[in-house]
PDB file of C-alpha atoms (C1' of nucleotides) in Angstrom:
ATOM      1  CA  UNK A   1     -78.292 -33.944  20.081  1.00  0.00           C
ATOM      2  CA  UNK A   2     -79.132 -32.543  23.106  1.00  0.00           C
ATOM      3  CA  UNK A   3     -76.287 -30.621  25.311  1.00  0.00           C
ATOM      4  CA  UNK A   4     -79.054 -29.092  28.161  1.00  0.00           C
ATOM      5  CA  UNK A   5     -79.183 -31.090  31.347  1.00  0.00           C
ATOM      6  CA  UNK A   6     -81.234 -28.889  33.677  1.00  0.00           C
ATOM      7  CA  UNK A   7     -81.808 -30.613  37.116  1.00  0.00           C
ATOM      8  CA  UNK A   8     -81.285 -34.367  38.943  1.00  0.00           C
ATOM      9  CA  UNK A   9     -81.866 -36.827  36.885  1.00  0.00           C
ATOM     10  CA  UNK A  10     -80.540 -35.481  33.588  1.00  0.00           C
ATOM     11  CA  UNK A  11     -77.518 -34.712  35.723  1.00  0.00           C
ATOM     12  CA  UNK A  12     -77.013 -38.321  36.836  1.00  0.00           C
ATOM     13  CA  UNK A  13     -78.688 -39.662  33.632  1.00  0.00           C
ATOM     14  CA  UNK A  14     -77.139 -38.354  31.042  1.00  0.00           C
ATOM     15  CA  UNK A  15     -78.215 -37.272  27.924  1.00  0.00           C
ATOM     16  CA  UNK A  16     -77.464 -40.148  26.124  1.00  0.00           C
ATOM     17  CA  UNK A  17     -79.215 -42.338  28.328  1.00  0.00           C
ATOM     18  CA  UNK A  18     -82.573 -39.928  28.670  1.00  0.00           C
ATOM     19  CA  UNK A  19     -82.846 -40.192  24.592  1.00  0.00           C
ATOM     20  CA  UNK A  20     -82.399 -43.411  24.227  1.00  0.00           C
ATOM     21  CA  UNK A  21     -84.546 -45.950  22.700  1.00  0.00           C
ATOM     22  CA  UNK A  22     -83.526 -48.945  22.528  1.00  0.00           C
ATOM     23  CA  UNK A  23     -85.465 -51.472  19.704  1.00  0.00           C
ATOM     24  CA  UNK A  24     -84.905 -54.613  22.029  1.00  0.00           C
ATOM     25  CA  UNK A  25     -87.458 -54.749  24.799  1.00  0.00           C
ATOM     26  CA  UNK A  26     -85.266 -56.525  27.060  1.00  0.00           C
ATOM     27  CA  UNK A  27     -83.615 -53.612  26.910  1.00  0.00           C
ATOM     28  CA  UNK A  28     -85.764 -50.703  27.376  1.00  0.00           C
ATOM     29  CA  UNK A  29     -87.424 -52.662  30.530  1.00  0.00           C
ATOM     30  CA  UNK A  30     -84.003 -52.513  32.245  1.00  0.00           C
ATOM     31  CA  UNK A  31     -84.083 -48.353  31.223  1.00  0.00           C
ATOM     32  CA  UNK A  32     -87.436 -47.709  32.064  1.00  0.00           C
ATOM     33  CA  UNK A  33     -85.902 -49.442  35.970  1.00  0.00           C
ATOM     34  CA  UNK A  34     -83.132 -46.963  35.358  1.00  0.00           C
ATOM     35  CA  UNK A  35     -84.901 -43.939  34.820  1.00  0.00           C
ATOM     36  CA  UNK A  36     -88.242 -44.655  37.157  1.00  0.00           C
ATOM     37  CA  UNK A  37     -86.030 -43.191  39.761  1.00  0.00           C
ATOM     38  CA  UNK A  38     -86.229 -39.638  39.065  1.00  0.00           C
ATOM     39  CA  UNK A  39     -90.127 -39.394  38.679  1.00  0.00           C
ATOM     40  CA  UNK A  40     -91.476 -36.864  41.105  1.00  0.00           C
ATOM     41  CA  UNK A  41     -94.827 -36.659  42.183  1.00  0.00           C
ATOM     42  CA  UNK A  42     -94.943 -33.417  43.704  1.00  0.00           C
ATOM     43  CA  UNK A  43     -96.646 -29.804  42.562  1.00  0.00           C
ATOM     44  CA  UNK A  44     -93.581 -28.095  41.113  1.00  0.00           C
ATOM     45  CA  UNK A  45     -95.305 -24.541  40.170  1.00  0.00           C
ATOM     46  CA  UNK A  46     -98.129 -23.053  41.649  1.00  0.00           C
ATOM     47  CA  UNK A  47    -101.841 -24.870  39.790  1.00  0.00           C
ATOM     48  CA  UNK A  48    -103.196 -21.082  39.773  1.00  0.00           C
ATOM     49  CA  UNK A  49    -100.102 -19.691  37.761  1.00  0.00           C
ATOM     50  CA  UNK A  50    -101.070 -22.599  34.930  1.00  0.00           C
ATOM     51  CA  UNK A  51    -102.290 -21.361  32.273  1.00  0.00           C
ATOM     52  CA  UNK A  52    -100.681 -22.779  28.524  1.00  0.00           C
ATOM     53  CA  UNK A  53    -101.201 -26.479  28.853  1.00  0.00           C
ATOM     54  CA  UNK A  54    -100.009 -29.197  26.354  1.00  0.00           C
ATOM     55  CA  UNK A  55    -101.330 -31.701  24.145  1.00  0.00           C
ATOM     56  CA  UNK A  56     -99.458 -34.351  22.519  1.00  0.00           C
ATOM     57  CA  UNK A  57    -100.981 -37.704  19.945  1.00  0.00           C
ATOM     58  CA  UNK A  58    -100.201 -40.307  17.981  1.00  0.00           C
ATOM     59  CA  UNK A  59    -101.641 -41.353  14.801  1.00  0.00           C
ATOM     60  CA  UNK A  60    -101.407 -43.995  13.101  1.00  0.00           C
ATOM     61  CA  UNK A  61    -101.599 -44.635   7.949  1.00  0.00           C
ATOM     62  CA  UNK A  62    -103.291 -48.254   7.828  1.00  0.00           C
ATOM     63  CA  UNK A  63    -103.103 -50.572   9.734  1.00  0.00           C
ATOM     64  CA  UNK A  64     -99.883 -52.702   9.839  1.00  0.00           C
ATOM     65  CA  UNK A  65     -97.927 -49.536   8.290  1.00  0.00           C
ATOM     66  CA  UNK A  66     -95.173 -47.694   9.772  1.00  0.00           C
ATOM     67  CA  UNK A  67     -95.858 -44.330   9.344  1.00  0.00           C
ATOM     68  CA  UNK A  68     -96.567 -42.251  12.316  1.00  0.00           C
ATOM     69  CA  UNK A  69     -97.583 -38.584  12.494  1.00  0.00           C
ATOM     70  CA  UNK A  70     -98.088 -36.880  15.927  1.00  0.00           C
ATOM     71  CA  UNK A  71     -99.462 -33.602  16.294  1.00  0.00           C
ATOM     72  CA  UNK A  72     -98.422 -31.542  19.457  1.00  0.00           C
ATOM     73  CA  UNK A  73    -100.252 -28.091  20.200  1.00  0.00           C
ATOM     74  CA  UNK A  74    -100.427 -25.805  23.675  1.00  0.00           C
ATOM     75  CA  UNK A  75    -103.880 -24.879  24.773  1.00  0.00           C
ATOM     76  CA  UNK A  76    -104.479 -21.307  26.813  1.00  0.00           C
ATOM     77  CA  UNK A  77    -106.419 -22.150  29.331  1.00  0.00           C
ATOM     78  CA  UNK A  78    -107.868 -19.148  29.748  1.00  0.00           C
ATOM     79  CA  UNK A  79    -108.260 -17.854  26.467  1.00  0.00           C
ATOM     80  CA  UNK A  80    -109.599 -21.817  25.579  1.00  0.00           C
ATOM     81  CA  UNK A  81    -108.087 -21.303  22.270  1.00  0.00           C
ATOM     82  CA  UNK A  82    -105.133 -23.241  20.423  1.00  0.00           C
ATOM     83  CA  UNK A  83    -102.179 -21.065  20.441  1.00  0.00           C
ATOM     84  CA  UNK A  84     -99.969 -23.009  18.073  1.00  0.00           C
ATOM     85  CA  UNK A  85    -100.139 -26.512  17.268  1.00  0.00           C
ATOM     86  CA  UNK A  86     -97.326 -28.576  14.332  1.00  0.00           C
ATOM     87  CA  UNK A  87     -97.344 -31.619  12.792  1.00  0.00           C
ATOM     88  CA  UNK A  88     -94.730 -34.038  12.039  1.00  0.00           C
ATOM     89  CA  UNK A  89     -94.497 -38.215  11.017  1.00  0.00           C
ATOM     90  CA  UNK A  90     -91.192 -40.351  11.253  1.00  0.00           C
ATOM     91  CA  UNK A  91     -90.966 -44.066  10.499  1.00  0.00           C
ATOM     92  CA  UNK A  92     -92.396 -46.207  13.913  1.00  0.00           C
ATOM     93  CA  UNK A  93     -89.844 -49.137  14.295  1.00  0.00           C
ATOM     94  CA  UNK A  94     -90.605 -50.283  17.746  1.00  0.00           C
ATOM     95  CA  UNK A  95     -93.620 -52.447  18.018  1.00  0.00           C
ATOM     96  CA  UNK A  96     -97.114 -51.997  20.111  1.00  0.00           C
ATOM     97  CA  UNK A  97     -96.187 -53.704  23.265  1.00  0.00           C
ATOM     98  CA  UNK A  98     -97.968 -53.265  26.983  1.00  0.00           C
ATOM     99  CA  UNK A  99     -95.674 -51.377  28.978  1.00  0.00           C
ATOM    100  CA  UNK A 100     -93.468 -50.124  26.373  1.00  0.00           C
ATOM    101  CA  UNK A 101     -95.704 -47.815  24.856  1.00  0.00           C
ATOM    102  CA  UNK A 102     -93.170 -44.410  25.397  1.00  0.00           C
ATOM    103  CA  UNK A 103     -90.599 -46.366  22.825  1.00  0.00           C
ATOM    104  CA  UNK A 104     -93.052 -46.552  20.129  1.00  0.00           C
ATOM    105  CA  UNK A 105     -94.668 -43.183  20.382  1.00  0.00           C
ATOM    106  CA  UNK A 106     -91.646 -40.947  22.177  1.00  0.00           C
ATOM    107  CA  UNK A 107     -89.534 -40.215  19.791  1.00  0.00           C
ATOM    108  CA  UNK A 108     -91.827 -39.022  17.850  1.00  0.00           C
ATOM    109  CA  UNK A 109     -93.299 -37.272  19.920  1.00  0.00           C
ATOM    110  CA  UNK A 110     -90.433 -35.384  21.109  1.00  0.00           C
ATOM    111  CA  UNK A 111     -89.971 -34.507  17.326  1.00  0.00           C
ATOM    112  CA  UNK A 112     -93.229 -32.933  17.823  1.00  0.00           C
ATOM    113  CA  UNK A 113     -92.464 -31.142  21.147  1.00  0.00           C
ATOM    114  CA  UNK A 114     -89.293 -29.879  19.395  1.00  0.00           C
ATOM    115  CA  UNK A 115     -90.597 -28.026  16.951  1.00  0.00           C
ATOM    116  CA  UNK A 116     -92.541 -25.573  19.044  1.00  0.00           C
ATOM    117  CA  UNK A 117     -91.866 -22.254  19.317  1.00  0.00           C
ATOM    118  CA  UNK A 118     -93.625 -21.675  22.116  1.00  0.00           C
ATOM    119  CA  UNK A 119     -93.345 -23.256  25.612  1.00  0.00           C
ATOM    120  CA  UNK A 120     -96.533 -25.281  27.745  1.00  0.00           C
ATOM    121  CA  UNK A 121     -96.289 -24.441  32.026  1.00  0.00           C
ATOM    122  CA  UNK A 122     -97.472 -28.130  31.900  1.00  0.00           C
ATOM    123  CA  UNK A 123     -98.180 -30.880  29.614  1.00  0.00           C
ATOM    124  CA  UNK A 124    -101.729 -33.940  29.451  1.00  0.00           C
ATOM    125  CA  UNK A 125     -99.867 -37.102  27.493  1.00  0.00           C
ATOM    126  CA  UNK A 126    -102.429 -39.979  26.321  1.00  0.00           C
ATOM    127  CA  UNK A 127    -101.040 -42.342  28.210  1.00  0.00           C
ATOM    128  CA  UNK A 128    -100.052 -43.598  31.863  1.00  0.00           C
ATOM    129  CA  UNK A 129     -98.258 -41.715  33.874  1.00  0.00           C
ATOM    130  CA  UNK A 130     -97.470 -43.655  36.950  1.00  0.00           C
ATOM    131  CA  UNK A 131    -100.026 -45.903  36.520  1.00  0.00           C
ATOM    132  CA  UNK A 132     -97.444 -48.204  35.086  1.00  0.00           C
ATOM    133  CA  UNK A 133     -95.885 -51.448  35.908  1.00  0.00           C
ATOM    134  CA  UNK A 134     -92.453 -49.933  36.604  1.00  0.00           C
ATOM    135  CA  UNK A 135     -94.400 -46.704  37.043  1.00  0.00           C
ATOM    136  CA  UNK A 136     -92.856 -45.135  33.800  1.00  0.00           C
ATOM    137  CA  UNK A 137     -95.832 -44.414  31.596  1.00  0.00           C
ATOM    138  CA  UNK A 138     -95.232 -42.717  28.569  1.00  0.00           C
ATOM    139  CA  UNK A 139     -96.651 -38.999  30.152  1.00  0.00           C
ATOM    140  CA  UNK A 140     -93.768 -40.091  33.206  1.00  0.00           C
ATOM    141  CA  UNK A 141     -90.820 -40.400  30.176  1.00  0.00           C
ATOM    142  CA  UNK A 142     -92.239 -37.613  28.678  1.00  0.00           C
ATOM    143  CA  UNK A 143     -91.784 -35.647  31.438  1.00  0.00           C
ATOM    144  CA  UNK A 144     -88.658 -36.455  32.985  1.00  0.00           C
ATOM    145  CA  UNK A 145     -86.538 -36.546  29.335  1.00  0.00           C
ATOM    146  CA  UNK A 146     -88.110 -32.838  28.792  1.00  0.00           C
ATOM    147  CA  UNK A 147     -88.169 -32.169  32.692  1.00  0.00           C
ATOM    148  CA  UNK A 148     -91.470 -30.435  32.244  1.00  0.00           C
ATOM    149  CA  UNK A 149     -94.055 -30.874  34.798  1.00  0.00           C
ATOM    150  CA  UNK A 150     -96.218 -33.798  32.320  1.00  0.00           C
ATOM    151  CA  UNK A 151     -99.620 -36.005  33.606  1.00  0.00           C
ATOM    152  CA  UNK A 152    -100.701 -39.453  32.284  1.00  0.00           C
ATOM    153  CA  UNK A 153    -104.642 -39.061  30.885  1.00  0.00           C
ATOM    154  CA  UNK A 154    -105.006 -42.706  29.303  1.00  0.00           C
ATOM    155  CA  UNK A 155    -108.953 -44.026  27.983  1.00  0.00           C
ATOM    156  CA  UNK A 156    -108.392 -47.339  29.396  1.00  0.00           C
ATOM    157  CA  UNK A 157    -106.295 -49.468  32.446  1.00  0.00           C
ATOM    158  CA  UNK A 158    -103.140 -50.334  32.470  1.00  0.00           C
ATOM    159  CA  UNK A 159    -102.934 -51.377  35.917  1.00  0.00           C
ATOM    160  CA  UNK A 160    -104.379 -51.297  39.484  1.00  0.00           C
ATOM    161  CA  UNK A 161    -107.887 -52.224  40.424  1.00  0.00           C
ATOM    162  CA  UNK A 162    -110.109 -49.415  41.913  1.00  0.00           C
ATOM    163  CA  UNK A 163    -114.720 -49.184  42.728  1.00  0.00           C
ATOM    164  CA  UNK A 164    -117.080 -48.449  40.317  1.00  0.00           C
ATOM    165  CA  UNK A 165    -116.939 -44.510  39.874  1.00  0.00           C
ATOM    166  CA  UNK A 166    -120.267 -42.263  40.718  1.00  0.00           C
ATOM    167  CA  UNK A 167    -121.792 -41.926  37.722  1.00  0.00           C
ATOM    168  CA  UNK A 168    -121.560 -37.816  37.772  1.00  0.00           C
ATOM    169  CA  UNK A 169    -119.116 -35.422  35.614  1.00  0.00           C
ATOM    170  CA  UNK A 170    -116.250 -34.485  38.568  1.00  0.00           C
ATOM    171  CA  UNK A 171    -116.482 -37.553  40.714  1.00  0.00           C
ATOM    172  CA  UNK A 172    -113.442 -39.637  40.960  1.00  0.00           C
ATOM    173  CA  UNK A 173    -112.155 -42.818  43.169  1.00  0.00           C
ATOM    174  CA  UNK A 174    -108.524 -44.063  43.574  1.00  0.00           C
ATOM    175  CA  UNK A 175    -106.627 -46.236  41.449  1.00  0.00           C
ATOM    176  CA  UNK A 176    -104.493 -48.383  43.617  1.00  0.00           C
ATOM    177  CA  UNK A 177    -101.553 -51.546  43.295  1.00  0.00           C
ATOM    178  CA  UNK A 178    -101.036 -52.898  46.890  1.00  0.00           C
ATOM    179  CA  UNK A 179    -102.292 -50.372  48.987  1.00  0.00           C
ATOM    180  CA  UNK A 180    -100.572 -48.117  47.113  1.00  0.00           C
ATOM    181  CA  UNK A 181    -102.275 -45.390  44.695  1.00  0.00           C
ATOM    182  CA  UNK A 182    -101.330 -44.895  41.345  1.00  0.00           C
ATOM    183  CA  UNK A 183    -103.272 -42.941  40.141  1.00  0.00           C
ATOM    184  CA  UNK A 184    -107.004 -42.005  39.318  1.00  0.00           C
ATOM    185  CA  UNK A 185    -110.143 -43.001  37.754  1.00  0.00           C
ATOM    186  CA  UNK A 186    -112.262 -40.049  36.883  1.00  0.00           C
ATOM    187  CA  UNK A 187    -115.784 -39.264  35.203  1.00  0.00           C
ATOM    188  CA  UNK A 188    -114.999 -36.453  33.303  1.00  0.00           C
ATOM    189  CA  UNK A 189    -118.041 -36.473  31.859  1.00  0.00           C
ATOM    190  CA  UNK A 190    -121.677 -37.887  33.362  1.00  0.00           C
ATOM    191  CA  UNK A 191    -122.179 -41.321  32.806  1.00  0.00           C
ATOM    192  CA  UNK A 192    -119.328 -41.625  29.913  1.00  0.00           C
ATOM    193  CA  UNK A 193    -116.514 -44.269  30.567  1.00  0.00           C
ATOM    194  CA  UNK A 194    -114.469 -42.805  32.888  1.00  0.00           C
ATOM    195  CA  UNK A 195    -110.799 -41.599  32.490  1.00  0.00           C
ATOM    196  CA  UNK A 196    -107.620 -43.155  33.912  1.00  0.00           C
ATOM    197  CA  UNK A 197    -105.168 -40.255  35.106  1.00  0.00           C
ATOM    198  CA  UNK A 198    -102.401 -40.002  36.976  1.00  0.00           C
ATOM    199  CA  UNK A 199     -99.028 -37.703  37.369  1.00  0.00           C
ATOM    200  CA  UNK A 200     -96.379 -38.147  34.863  1.00  0.00           C
ATOM    201  CA  UNK A 201     -93.805 -36.111  36.284  1.00  0.00           C
ATOM    202  CA  UNK A 202     -93.942 -32.970  39.068  1.00  0.00           C
ATOM    203  CA  UNK A 203     -97.494 -32.946  39.707  1.00  0.00           C
ATOM    204  CA  UNK A 204     -99.810 -34.754  42.294  1.00  0.00           C
ATOM    205  CA  UNK A 205    -101.774 -37.043  42.277  1.00  0.00           C
ATOM    206  CA  UNK A 206    -103.922 -35.131  43.500  1.00  0.00           C
ATOM    207  CA  UNK A 207    -103.264 -31.815  41.161  1.00  0.00           C
ATOM    208  CA  UNK A 208    -103.241 -34.100  37.872  1.00  0.00           C
ATOM    209  CA  UNK A 209    -107.022 -35.541  38.399  1.00  0.00           C
ATOM    210  CA  UNK A 210    -107.522 -31.674  39.073  1.00  0.00           C
ATOM    211  CA  UNK A 211    -106.286 -30.124  36.068  1.00  0.00           C
ATOM    212  CA  UNK A 212    -108.031 -32.691  33.904  1.00  0.00           C
ATOM    213  CA  UNK A 213    -110.746 -32.030  34.962  1.00  0.00           C
ATOM    214  CA  UNK A 214    -110.235 -28.189  34.960  1.00  0.00           C
ATOM    215  CA  UNK A 215    -109.646 -28.674  31.412  1.00  0.00           C
ATOM    216  CA  UNK A 216    -112.984 -30.971  30.467  1.00  0.00           C
ATOM    217  CA  UNK A 217    -115.886 -29.014  28.715  1.00  0.00           C
ATOM    218  CA  UNK A 218    -118.462 -30.817  27.191  1.00  0.00           C
ATOM    219  CA  UNK A 219    -116.647 -33.432  26.623  1.00  0.00           C
ATOM    220  CA  UNK A 220    -114.729 -36.785  27.784  1.00  0.00           C
ATOM    221  CA  UNK A 221    -111.048 -35.938  26.722  1.00  0.00           C
ATOM    222  CA  UNK A 222    -109.485 -32.690  28.198  1.00  0.00           C
ATOM    223  CA  UNK A 223    -108.821 -30.202  25.704  1.00  0.00           C
ATOM    224  CA  UNK A 224    -105.186 -30.058  25.295  1.00  0.00           C
ATOM    225  CA  UNK A 225    -105.116 -34.107  24.037  1.00  0.00           C
ATOM    226  CA  UNK A 226    -109.108 -33.994  22.651  1.00  0.00           C
ATOM    227  CA  UNK A 227    -107.742 -31.067  20.191  1.00  0.00           C
ATOM    228  CA  UNK A 228    -104.687 -33.019  19.590  1.00  0.00           C
ATOM    229  CA  UNK A 229    -106.410 -36.478  18.135  1.00  0.00           C
ATOM    230  CA  UNK A 230    -108.622 -34.212  16.309  1.00  0.00           C
ATOM    231  CA  UNK A 231    -106.108 -32.375  14.435  1.00  0.00           C
ATOM    232  CA  UNK A 232    -103.841 -35.924  13.776  1.00  0.00           C
ATOM    233  CA  UNK A 233    -107.133 -38.152  13.254  1.00  0.00           C
ATOM    234  CA  UNK A 234    -108.084 -35.239   9.911  1.00  0.00           C
ATOM    235  CA  UNK A 235    -104.260 -34.906   8.809  1.00  0.00           C
ATOM    236  CA  UNK A 236    -103.825 -38.723   8.302  1.00  0.00           C
ATOM    237  CA  UNK A 237    -106.272 -39.087   6.704  1.00  0.00           C
ATOM    238  CA  UNK A 238    -106.473 -36.731   4.788  1.00  0.00           C
ATOM    239  CA  UNK A 239    -103.076 -37.748   3.318  1.00  0.00           C
TER     240      UNK A 239
ATOM    241  C1'  DG B   1     -99.873 -72.320  33.444  1.00  0.00           C
ATOM    242  C1'  DC B   2    -103.502 -69.352  32.829  1.00  0.00           C
ATOM    243  C1'  DG B   3    -105.510 -63.887  31.731  1.00  0.00           C
ATOM    244  C1'  DA B   4    -104.125 -59.169  31.314  1.00  0.00           C
ATOM    245  C1'  DC B   5    -102.726 -55.587  28.795  1.00  0.00           C
ATOM    246  C1'  DA B   6    -102.138 -47.378  28.033  1.00  0.00           C
ATOM    247  C1'  DG B   7    -102.056 -47.020  21.839  1.00  0.00           C
TER     248       DG B   7
ATOM    249  C1'  DA C   1    -104.193 -47.222  17.642  1.00  0.00           C
ATOM    250  C1'  DT C   2    -106.476 -49.380  12.793  1.00  0.00           C
ATOM    251  C1'  DC C   3    -111.014 -51.544   9.319  1.00  0.00           C
ATOM    252  C1'  DT C   4    -115.988 -48.867   9.488  1.00  0.00           C
ATOM    253  C1'  DT C   5    -122.721 -47.017   8.826  1.00  0.00           C
ATOM    254  C1'  DG C   6    -125.950 -46.419  11.016  1.00  0.00           C
ATOM    255  C1'  DT C   7    -127.892 -44.641  14.794  1.00  0.00           C
ATOM    256  C1'  DC C   8    -130.538 -43.909  19.488  1.00  0.00           C
ATOM    257  C1'  DG C   9    -129.691 -40.109  22.839  1.00  0.00           C
ATOM    258  C1'  DC C  10    -129.080 -35.809  25.228  1.00  0.00           C
TER     259       DC C  10
END
DNA sequence: GCGACAG
DNA sequence: ATCTTGTCGC
């Protein structure tokens, strides 16, 4: 159990609400409504100073298996090297329900996060940030709960609509819902399906896209997420 | 009622 | 996410 509330969200919600993961979908939705009000979509640090970026990915053993595996790692943006990586396993009970992904993967993601000894300046999470029905995708939930800057990097769309994205790397178009911009559809590689990037917490819409693009070299996914995915996949299929 | 639907 | 081989292209 945690006992180190540091900001407004922790002060008003308390560790009980923040680290609670209901089994009941109805309760999960109510909790999202309660937490979403604390998401911050403004930059909380100089982009220039962001050097260590964290990445987390979850994998499952078998088809309907309940065993989940997760890798959390910290990638150095300047050297392009992974400075630390940890692996954890845990049974996963909550089912996959569009809109409630965090209640399935956040528990094990936090378990992996806690195992790290180093601290990242920012986190990139597979899935949506505020580009979510209640503006609390897994990346936003992660950010508020841990009080850390986070960005949602989804490989496909959950909600929102957008115009076609130019086919060249670096191009992007806003992702919107009812006129409100909730993220960006970013082309991280020419002629390759774009990514759906949205702020998770303490990062703006513009910087979210800029940072993800800054972490992409020759692959579709940004390095932190790509490397984490590569590691869990290797781990899960070897055991 | 009928589709859509992160991982 | 997961079940799966080869294959087309830069």
